[in-house]
Coordinates of C-alpha atoms in Angstrom, one line a residue:
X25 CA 75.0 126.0 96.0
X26 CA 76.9 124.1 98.6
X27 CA 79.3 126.7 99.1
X28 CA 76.9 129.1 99.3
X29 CA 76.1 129.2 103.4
X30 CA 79.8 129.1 104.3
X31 CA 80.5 132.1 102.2
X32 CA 78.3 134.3 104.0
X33 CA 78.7 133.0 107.1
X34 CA 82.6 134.4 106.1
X35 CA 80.9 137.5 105.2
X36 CA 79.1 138.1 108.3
X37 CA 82.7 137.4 110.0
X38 CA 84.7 139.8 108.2
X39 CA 81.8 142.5 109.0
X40 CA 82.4 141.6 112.7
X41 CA 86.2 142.1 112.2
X42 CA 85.8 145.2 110.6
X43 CA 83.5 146.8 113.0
X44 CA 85.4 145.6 116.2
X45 CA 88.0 149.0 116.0
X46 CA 85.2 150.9 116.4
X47 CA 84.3 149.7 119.9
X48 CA 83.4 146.1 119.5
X49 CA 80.3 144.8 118.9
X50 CA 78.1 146.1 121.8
X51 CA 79.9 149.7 120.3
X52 CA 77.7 149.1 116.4
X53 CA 74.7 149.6 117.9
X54 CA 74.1 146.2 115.4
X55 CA 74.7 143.3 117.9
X56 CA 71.0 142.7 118.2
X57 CA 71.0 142.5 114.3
X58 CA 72.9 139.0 114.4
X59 CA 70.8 137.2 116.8
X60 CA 67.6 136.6 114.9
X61 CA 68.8 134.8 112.1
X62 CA 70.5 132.3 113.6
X63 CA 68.3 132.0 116.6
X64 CA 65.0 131.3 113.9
X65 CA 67.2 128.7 112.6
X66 CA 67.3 126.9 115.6
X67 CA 63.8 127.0 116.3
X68 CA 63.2 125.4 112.9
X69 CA 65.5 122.5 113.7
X70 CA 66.1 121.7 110.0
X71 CA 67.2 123.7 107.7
X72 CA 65.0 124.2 104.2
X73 CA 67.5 124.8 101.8
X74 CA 70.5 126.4 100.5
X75 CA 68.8 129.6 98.6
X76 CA 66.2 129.8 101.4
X77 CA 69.2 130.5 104.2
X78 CA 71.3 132.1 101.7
X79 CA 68.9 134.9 100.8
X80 CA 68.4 135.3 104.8
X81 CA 71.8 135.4 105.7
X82 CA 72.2 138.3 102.8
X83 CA 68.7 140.4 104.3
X84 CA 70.1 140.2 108.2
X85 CA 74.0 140.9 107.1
X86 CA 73.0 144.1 104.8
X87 CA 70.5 145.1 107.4
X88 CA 73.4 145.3 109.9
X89 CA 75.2 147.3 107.7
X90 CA 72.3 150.0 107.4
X91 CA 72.0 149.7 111.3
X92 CA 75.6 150.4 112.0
X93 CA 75.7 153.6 109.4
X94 CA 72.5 155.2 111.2
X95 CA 70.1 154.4 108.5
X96 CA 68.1 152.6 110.6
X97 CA 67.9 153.1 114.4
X98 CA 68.5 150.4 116.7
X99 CA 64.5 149.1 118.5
X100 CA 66.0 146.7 121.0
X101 CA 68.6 148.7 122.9
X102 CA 69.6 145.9 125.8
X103 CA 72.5 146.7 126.8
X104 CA 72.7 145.1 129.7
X105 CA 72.2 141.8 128.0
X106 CA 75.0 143.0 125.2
X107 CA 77.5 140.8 126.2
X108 CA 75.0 137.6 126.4
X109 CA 73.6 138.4 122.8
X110 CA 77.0 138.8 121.0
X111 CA 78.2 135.1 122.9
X112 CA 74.8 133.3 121.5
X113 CA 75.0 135.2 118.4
X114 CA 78.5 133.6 118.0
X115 CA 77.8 130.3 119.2
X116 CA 74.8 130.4 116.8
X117 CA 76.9 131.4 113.5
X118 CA 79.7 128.9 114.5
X119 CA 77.1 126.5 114.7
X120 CA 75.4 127.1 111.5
X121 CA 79.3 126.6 109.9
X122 CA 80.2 123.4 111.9
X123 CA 76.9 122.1 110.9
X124 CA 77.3 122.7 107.2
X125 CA 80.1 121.3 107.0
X126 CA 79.1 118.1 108.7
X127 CA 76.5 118.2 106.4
X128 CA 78.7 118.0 103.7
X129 CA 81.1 115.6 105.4
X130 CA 78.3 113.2 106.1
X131 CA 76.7 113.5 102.2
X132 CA 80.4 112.1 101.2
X133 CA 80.6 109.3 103.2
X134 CA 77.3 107.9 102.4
X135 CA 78.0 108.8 98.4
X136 CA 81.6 106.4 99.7
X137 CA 79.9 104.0 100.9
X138 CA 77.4 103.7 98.2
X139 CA 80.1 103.4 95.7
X140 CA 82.2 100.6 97.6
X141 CA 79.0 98.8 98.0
X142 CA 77.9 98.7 94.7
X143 CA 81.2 97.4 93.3
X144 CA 81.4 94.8 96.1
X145 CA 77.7 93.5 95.3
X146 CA 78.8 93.2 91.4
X147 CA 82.2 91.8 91.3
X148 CA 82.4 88.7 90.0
X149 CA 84.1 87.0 93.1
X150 CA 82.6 86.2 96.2
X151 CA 82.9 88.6 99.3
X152 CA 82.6 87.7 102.7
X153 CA 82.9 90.0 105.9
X154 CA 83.4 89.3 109.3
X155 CA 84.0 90.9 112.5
X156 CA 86.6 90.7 114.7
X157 CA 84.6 88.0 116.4
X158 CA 84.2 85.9 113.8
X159 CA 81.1 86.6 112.9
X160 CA 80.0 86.5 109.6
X161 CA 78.4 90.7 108.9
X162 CA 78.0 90.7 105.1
X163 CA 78.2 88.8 102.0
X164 CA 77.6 89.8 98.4
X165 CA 75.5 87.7 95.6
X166 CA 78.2 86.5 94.3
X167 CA 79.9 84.3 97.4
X168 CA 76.3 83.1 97.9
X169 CA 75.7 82.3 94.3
X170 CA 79.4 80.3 94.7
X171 CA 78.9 78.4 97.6
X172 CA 75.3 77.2 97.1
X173 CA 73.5 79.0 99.9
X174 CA 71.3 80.7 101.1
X175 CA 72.2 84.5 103.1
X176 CA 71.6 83.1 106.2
X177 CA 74.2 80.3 106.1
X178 CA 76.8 82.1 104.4
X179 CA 76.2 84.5 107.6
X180 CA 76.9 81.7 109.9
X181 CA 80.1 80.6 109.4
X182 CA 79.9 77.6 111.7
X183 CA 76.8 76.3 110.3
X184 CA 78.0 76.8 106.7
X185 CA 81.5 75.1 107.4
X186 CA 79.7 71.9 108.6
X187 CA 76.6 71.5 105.6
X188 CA 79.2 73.0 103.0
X189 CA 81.7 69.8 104.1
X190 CA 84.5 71.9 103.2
X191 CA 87.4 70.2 103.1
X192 CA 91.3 70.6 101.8
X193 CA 92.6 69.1 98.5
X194 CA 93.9 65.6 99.8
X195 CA 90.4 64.9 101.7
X196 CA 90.9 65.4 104.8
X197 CA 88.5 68.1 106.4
X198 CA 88.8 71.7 107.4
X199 CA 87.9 73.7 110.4
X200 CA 86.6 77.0 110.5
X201 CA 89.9 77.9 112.6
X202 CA 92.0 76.9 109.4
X203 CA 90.2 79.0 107.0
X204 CA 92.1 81.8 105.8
X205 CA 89.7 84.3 107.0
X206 CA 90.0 83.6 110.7
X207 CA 93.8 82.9 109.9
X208 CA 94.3 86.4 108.3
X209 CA 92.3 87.8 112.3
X210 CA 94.8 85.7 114.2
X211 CA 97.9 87.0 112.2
X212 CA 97.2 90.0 111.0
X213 CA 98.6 89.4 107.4
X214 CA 96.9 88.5 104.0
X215 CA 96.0 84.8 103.4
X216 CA 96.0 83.1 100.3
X217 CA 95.1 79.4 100.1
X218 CA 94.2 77.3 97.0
X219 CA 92.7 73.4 96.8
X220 CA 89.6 74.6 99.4
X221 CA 87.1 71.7 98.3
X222 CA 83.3 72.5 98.9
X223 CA 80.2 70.0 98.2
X224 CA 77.9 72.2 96.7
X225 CA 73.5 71.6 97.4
X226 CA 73.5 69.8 94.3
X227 CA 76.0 67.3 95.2
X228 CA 78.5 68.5 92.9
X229 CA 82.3 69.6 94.2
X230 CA 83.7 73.0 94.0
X231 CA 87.9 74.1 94.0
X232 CA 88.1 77.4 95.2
X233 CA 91.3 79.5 95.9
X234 CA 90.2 82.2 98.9
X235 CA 92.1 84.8 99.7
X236 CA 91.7 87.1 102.9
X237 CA 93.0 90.3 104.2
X238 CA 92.8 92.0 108.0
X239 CA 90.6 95.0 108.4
X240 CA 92.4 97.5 110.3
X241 CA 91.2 100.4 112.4
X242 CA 93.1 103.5 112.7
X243 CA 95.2 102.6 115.6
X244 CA 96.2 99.7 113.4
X245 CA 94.7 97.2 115.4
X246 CA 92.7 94.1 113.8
X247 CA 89.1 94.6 113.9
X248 CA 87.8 92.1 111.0
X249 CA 88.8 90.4 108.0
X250 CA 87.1 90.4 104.4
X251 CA 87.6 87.2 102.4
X252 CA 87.5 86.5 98.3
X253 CA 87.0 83.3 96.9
X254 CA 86.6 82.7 93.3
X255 CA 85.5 79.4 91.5
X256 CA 88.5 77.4 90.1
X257 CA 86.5 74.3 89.0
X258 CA 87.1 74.8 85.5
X259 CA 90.3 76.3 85.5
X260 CA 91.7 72.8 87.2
X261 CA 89.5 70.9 85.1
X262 CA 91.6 72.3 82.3
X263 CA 94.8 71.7 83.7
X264 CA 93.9 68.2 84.4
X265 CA 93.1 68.0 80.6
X266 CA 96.3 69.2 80.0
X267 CA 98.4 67.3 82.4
X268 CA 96.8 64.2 81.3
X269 CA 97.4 65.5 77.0
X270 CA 101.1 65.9 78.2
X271 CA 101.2 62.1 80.1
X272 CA 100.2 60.6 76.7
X273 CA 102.1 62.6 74.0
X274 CA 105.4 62.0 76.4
X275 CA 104.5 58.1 76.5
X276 CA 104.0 58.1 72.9
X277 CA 107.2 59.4 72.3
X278 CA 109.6 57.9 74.9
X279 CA 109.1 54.4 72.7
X280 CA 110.5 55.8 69.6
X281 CA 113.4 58.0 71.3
X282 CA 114.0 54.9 72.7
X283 CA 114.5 52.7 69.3
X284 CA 115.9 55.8 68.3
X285 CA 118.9 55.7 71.1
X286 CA 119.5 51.5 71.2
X287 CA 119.8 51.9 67.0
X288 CA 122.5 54.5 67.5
X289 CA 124.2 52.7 70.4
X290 CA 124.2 49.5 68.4
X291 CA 125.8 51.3 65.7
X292 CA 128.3 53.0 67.3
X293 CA 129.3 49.3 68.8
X294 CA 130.0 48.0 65.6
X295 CA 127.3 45.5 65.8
X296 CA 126.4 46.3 62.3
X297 CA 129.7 46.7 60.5
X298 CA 132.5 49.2 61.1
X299 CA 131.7 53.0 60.6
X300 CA 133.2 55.6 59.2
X301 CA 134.7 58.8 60.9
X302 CA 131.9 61.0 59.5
X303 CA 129.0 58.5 60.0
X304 CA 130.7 57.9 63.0
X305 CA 130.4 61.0 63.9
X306 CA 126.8 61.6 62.7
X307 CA 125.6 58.5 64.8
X308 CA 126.8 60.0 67.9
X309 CA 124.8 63.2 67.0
X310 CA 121.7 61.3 67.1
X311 CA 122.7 59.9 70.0
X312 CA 123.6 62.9 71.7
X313 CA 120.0 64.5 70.5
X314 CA 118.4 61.5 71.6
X315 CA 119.6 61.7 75.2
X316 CA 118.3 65.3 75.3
X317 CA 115.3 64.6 74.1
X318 CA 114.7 61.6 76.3
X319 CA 115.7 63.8 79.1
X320 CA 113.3 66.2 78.5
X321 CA 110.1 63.7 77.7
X322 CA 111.1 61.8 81.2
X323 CA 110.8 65.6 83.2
X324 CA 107.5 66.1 80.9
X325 CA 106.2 62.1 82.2
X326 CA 107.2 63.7 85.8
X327 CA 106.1 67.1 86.1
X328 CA 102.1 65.2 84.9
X329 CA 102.2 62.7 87.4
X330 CA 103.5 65.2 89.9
X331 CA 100.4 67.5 88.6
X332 CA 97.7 64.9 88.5
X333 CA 98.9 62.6 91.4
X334 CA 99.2 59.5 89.2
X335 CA 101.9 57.2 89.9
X336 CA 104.0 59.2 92.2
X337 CA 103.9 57.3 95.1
X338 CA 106.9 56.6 96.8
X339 CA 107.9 53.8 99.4
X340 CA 110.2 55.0 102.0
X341 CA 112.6 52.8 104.0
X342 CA 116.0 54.0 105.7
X343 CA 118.8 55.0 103.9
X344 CA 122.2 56.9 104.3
X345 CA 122.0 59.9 102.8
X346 CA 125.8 61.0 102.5
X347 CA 126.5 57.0 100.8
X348 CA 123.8 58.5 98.3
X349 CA 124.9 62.0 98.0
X350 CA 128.7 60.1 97.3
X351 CA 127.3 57.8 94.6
X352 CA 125.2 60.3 92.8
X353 CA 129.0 62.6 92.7
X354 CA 130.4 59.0 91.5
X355 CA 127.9 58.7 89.2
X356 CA 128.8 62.8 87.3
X357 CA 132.3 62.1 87.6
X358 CA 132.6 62.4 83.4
X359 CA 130.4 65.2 83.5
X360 CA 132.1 67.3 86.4
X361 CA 135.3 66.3 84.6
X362 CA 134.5 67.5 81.0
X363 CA 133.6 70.8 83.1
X364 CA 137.0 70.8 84.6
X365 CA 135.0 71.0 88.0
X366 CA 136.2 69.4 91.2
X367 CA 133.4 67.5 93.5
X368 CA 134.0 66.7 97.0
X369 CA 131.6 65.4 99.7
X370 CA 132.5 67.0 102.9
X371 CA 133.1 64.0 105.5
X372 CA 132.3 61.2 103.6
X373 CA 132.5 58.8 106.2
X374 CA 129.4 60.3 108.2
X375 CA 126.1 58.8 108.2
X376 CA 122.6 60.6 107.7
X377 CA 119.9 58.0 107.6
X378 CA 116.8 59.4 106.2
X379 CA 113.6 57.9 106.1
X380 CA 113.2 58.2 102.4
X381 CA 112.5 56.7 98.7
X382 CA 116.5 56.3 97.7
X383 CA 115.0 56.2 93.8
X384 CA 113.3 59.8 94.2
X385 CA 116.1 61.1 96.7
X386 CA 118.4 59.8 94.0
X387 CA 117.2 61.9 91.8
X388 CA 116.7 65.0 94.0
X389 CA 120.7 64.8 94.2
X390 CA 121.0 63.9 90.5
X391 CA 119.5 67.5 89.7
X392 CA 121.1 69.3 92.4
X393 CA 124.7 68.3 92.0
X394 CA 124.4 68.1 88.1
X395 CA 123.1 72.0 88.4
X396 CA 125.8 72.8 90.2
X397 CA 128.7 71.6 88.1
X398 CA 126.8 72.5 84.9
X399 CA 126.1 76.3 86.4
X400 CA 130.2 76.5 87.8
X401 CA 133.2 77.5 85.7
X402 CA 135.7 76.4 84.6
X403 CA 138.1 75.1 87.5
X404 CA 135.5 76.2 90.2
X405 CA 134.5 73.5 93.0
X406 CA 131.7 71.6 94.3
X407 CA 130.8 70.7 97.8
X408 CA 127.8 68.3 99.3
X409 CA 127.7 67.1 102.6
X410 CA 125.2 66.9 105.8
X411 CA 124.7 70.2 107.8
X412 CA 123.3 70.8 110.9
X413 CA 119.1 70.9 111.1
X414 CA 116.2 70.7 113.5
X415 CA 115.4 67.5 115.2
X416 CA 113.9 64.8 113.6
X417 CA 115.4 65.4 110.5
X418 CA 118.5 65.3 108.1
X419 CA 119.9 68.1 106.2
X420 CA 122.1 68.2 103.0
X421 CA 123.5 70.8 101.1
X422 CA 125.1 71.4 97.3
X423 CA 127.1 74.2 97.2
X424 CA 129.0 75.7 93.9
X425 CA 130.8 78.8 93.5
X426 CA 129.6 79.5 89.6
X427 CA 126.9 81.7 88.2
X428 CA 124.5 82.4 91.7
X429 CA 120.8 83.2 90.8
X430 CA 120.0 87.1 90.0
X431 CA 118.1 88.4 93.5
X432 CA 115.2 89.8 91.9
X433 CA 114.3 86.6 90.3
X434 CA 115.3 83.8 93.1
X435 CA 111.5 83.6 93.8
X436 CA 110.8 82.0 90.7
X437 CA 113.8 79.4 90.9
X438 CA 111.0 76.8 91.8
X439 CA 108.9 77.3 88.6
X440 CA 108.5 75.4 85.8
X441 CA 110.5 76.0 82.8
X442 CA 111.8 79.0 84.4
X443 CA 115.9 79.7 83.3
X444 CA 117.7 82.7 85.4
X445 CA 118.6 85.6 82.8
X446 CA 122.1 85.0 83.6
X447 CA 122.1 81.6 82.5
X448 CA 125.0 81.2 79.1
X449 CA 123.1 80.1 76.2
X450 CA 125.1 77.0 75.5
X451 CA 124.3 75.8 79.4
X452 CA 121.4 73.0 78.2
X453 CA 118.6 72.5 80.5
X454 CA 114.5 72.6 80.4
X455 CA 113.6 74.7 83.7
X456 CA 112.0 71.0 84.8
X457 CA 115.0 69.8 87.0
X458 CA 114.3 72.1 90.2
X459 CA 110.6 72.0 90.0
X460 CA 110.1 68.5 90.3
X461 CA 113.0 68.3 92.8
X462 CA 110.5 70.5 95.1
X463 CA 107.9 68.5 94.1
X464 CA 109.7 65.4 95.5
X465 CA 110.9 66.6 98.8
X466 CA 107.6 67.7 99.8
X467 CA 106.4 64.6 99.2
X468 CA 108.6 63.1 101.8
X469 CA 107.6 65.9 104.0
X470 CA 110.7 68.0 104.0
X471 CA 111.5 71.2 102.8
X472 CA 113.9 72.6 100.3
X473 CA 115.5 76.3 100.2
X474 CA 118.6 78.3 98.8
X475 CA 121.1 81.3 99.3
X476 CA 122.2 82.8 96.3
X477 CA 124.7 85.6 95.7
X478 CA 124.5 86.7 91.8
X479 CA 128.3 86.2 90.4
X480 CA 129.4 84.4 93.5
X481 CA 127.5 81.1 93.7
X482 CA 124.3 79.5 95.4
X483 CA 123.9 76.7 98.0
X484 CA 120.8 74.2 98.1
X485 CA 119.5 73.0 101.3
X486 CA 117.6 70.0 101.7
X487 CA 115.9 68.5 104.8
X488 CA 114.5 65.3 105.0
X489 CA 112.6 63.1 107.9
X490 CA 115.4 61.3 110.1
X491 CA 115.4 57.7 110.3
X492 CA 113.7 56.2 113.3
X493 CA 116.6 54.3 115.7

């Protein structure tokens, strides 16, 4: 049925194309013949249905036909308005096209727009609008059902920002500038941001995790933003459960490994009589599986007070960071050697004094420089030092020339328990040692990073707050 005034309105052209050899069509004696037709349907000024305009395109088009084979003699002959008739009767069928199709056009996008607004109103996220102004335009149930109020204060954004006390996950409040809806306007690039605290009417605290995206018109320009923020309240609730499971169990075990390791060591010493070769041997075992095992409880004890902020404080004061970096390579001198791997530290005589926890930055190095030689082969060679960086701060870097870090995984280098696919199977490790290195120089408001070549080697890059002189 849609397709049905079109059709005809193709009809009624071809006729006209047919005709036209024959003189044109002020030559058929039918130009009058397509005037009224088109002409009533203008006067209506609505149209009354498809079969209803159908049927009277079909009468006027097979009457033509009859006129223009002398079955039926032409009653208006006015020829001098021949040339005016054909032009309107044109105009008029043209019309009658360009309008169906818009009609058509038009019954699409609103069937479009009812679709995309049905599935916004029933996802289970919140959605939020805005224009390029800021200004808050639309907002499904569920963002107002999440946030704790009403339409109207979701809808202004100001107002909402200030009675929601939103705020970021260390306390410290946000403003509406720093929310990733009006960050994802100013930047034109998707927004994700996690720990967004909200007090909700009830008094009870919500953790969302919002993510926004630009609106774009179709010279590409910004013209709003839509934001989705979903409820993590339970999800961290959870993992602060699980955090706090893996705090204990590790604290309940470190004890025992630890009887475990001093009754092994005091054998080995002889305290307790002389040992064979094979119990000898079998002591040193245990010792060896004890140290693992330690190892790995200690990076569990970390990566949970890392995760629920519990003893992880540090106390800075100055230190050099090159004495450090040479005592941590002092300190895997039997480990670099049973590798066969050479360590140097580029100009050992410089000083880099950092304003830093020489404990935590210890162990940042610890983990770097042990990766490095444990990740190298055979004969390969090791180099730490201080490298150039931006001011205020202190940079050091590790650099091996051993396995390198596949390119397709290198984002995930940071995760935990996360082992490249290239890493040999007797190469011991848990996936702990870089994540809570991160973890540690962000806490001392620095930054670590790394350039890997697969096969060739990788160098780590830390940067640490200078020293005040």
């Amino acid at each position: 049925i849609d397709y049905a005034r079109p059709a005809i309105t193709v009809t009624a052209g071809i006729v006209l194309l047919a005709l036209l050899p024959r003189g044109g069509i002020e030559g058929t004696g039918m130009y009058w013949s397509f005037v009224f037709p088109p002409t009533t349907y203008l006067f209506q000024g609505v149209k009354r249905g498809t079969w209803y305009n159908a049927a009277f395109f079909v009468a006027h088009v097979a009457f033509g036909i009859a006129v223009n084979v002398g079955a039926v003699t032409s009653f208006f002959p006015f020829v001098e308005f021949r040339e005016a008739w054909s032009a309107l009767v044109l105009l008029n069928i043209l019309g009658y096209a360009a309008e169906s199709g818009w009609d058509r056009a038009r019954r699409e996008v609103v069937r479009q727009q009812m679709r995309l607004s049905t599935l916004i109103a029933n996802l289970p996220v919140g959605v939020l609008m805005i224009e390029k102004d800021g200004t808050p335009v639309e907002a499904n149930e569920s963002v107002v059902s999440l946030l704790s109020r009403s339409p109207s204060e979701v809808l202004d954004l100001g107002a909402f920002t200030r009675a929601a006390n939103l705020s970021k996950e260390d306390g410290s409040p946000i403003n509406p500038e720093e929310l990733p809806l009006h960050r994802a306007l100013k930047t034109g690039e998707v927004v994700q941001q996690s720990g967004l605290y909200i007090r909700k009417l009830d008094g009870a605290k919500a953790v969302l995790r919002a993510m926004a995206a630009p609106i774009k018109d179709q010279d590409g320009k910004v013209s709003g933003a839509v934001g989705v923020y979903e409820d993590m309240t339970k999800e961290q609730e959870i993992d602060q459960m699980k955090s706090e499971f893996v705090s204990l169990a590790s604290h309940q075990l470190k004890t025992p490994l630890t009887s475990v390791k001093w009754t092994a060591e005091t054998l080995l010493g002889g305290d307790l009589g002389k040992l064979t070769d094979e119990q000898g041997s079998a002591v040193k075992e245990i010792n060896s599986v004890a140290d693992r095992v330690l190892a790995l409880v200690t990076d569990l004890l970390s990566v949970s007070r890392i995760e629920t902020g519990r003893k992880f404080n540090i106390v800075r004061a100055p230190m050099d960071g090159v004495k450090l970096l040479g005592g941590v390579v002092h300190e895997l001198t039997a480990l670099s050697t049973a590798k066969g791997v050479t360590v140097r530290v580029a100009d050992p005589a410089a000083v880099a004094m950092v304003d830093a926890d020489e404990n935590k930055i210890r162990e940042v190095f610890l983990n770097l420089i042990g990766n490095a030689v444990k990740y190298s082969r055979t004969g390969g060679t090791v180099e730490v030092g201080e490298e150039k960086s931006r001011e205020g701060y202190k940079a050091f870097f590790i650099k091996d020339s051993g396995l390198g870090i596949p390119q397709q995984q290198q984002k995930r280098v940071f995760e935990k328990f996360f082992r490249a696919a290239n890493v040999e199977e007797d190469i011991e490790g848990t996936g702990l040692g870089l994540y809570i290195t991160k973890a540690i120089v962000e806490k001392h408001d620095g930054r670590i990073w790394f350039d890997s070549v697969e096969g060739k080697g990788t160098t780590f890059h830390v940067e640490l707050v200078a020293a005040k002189t």
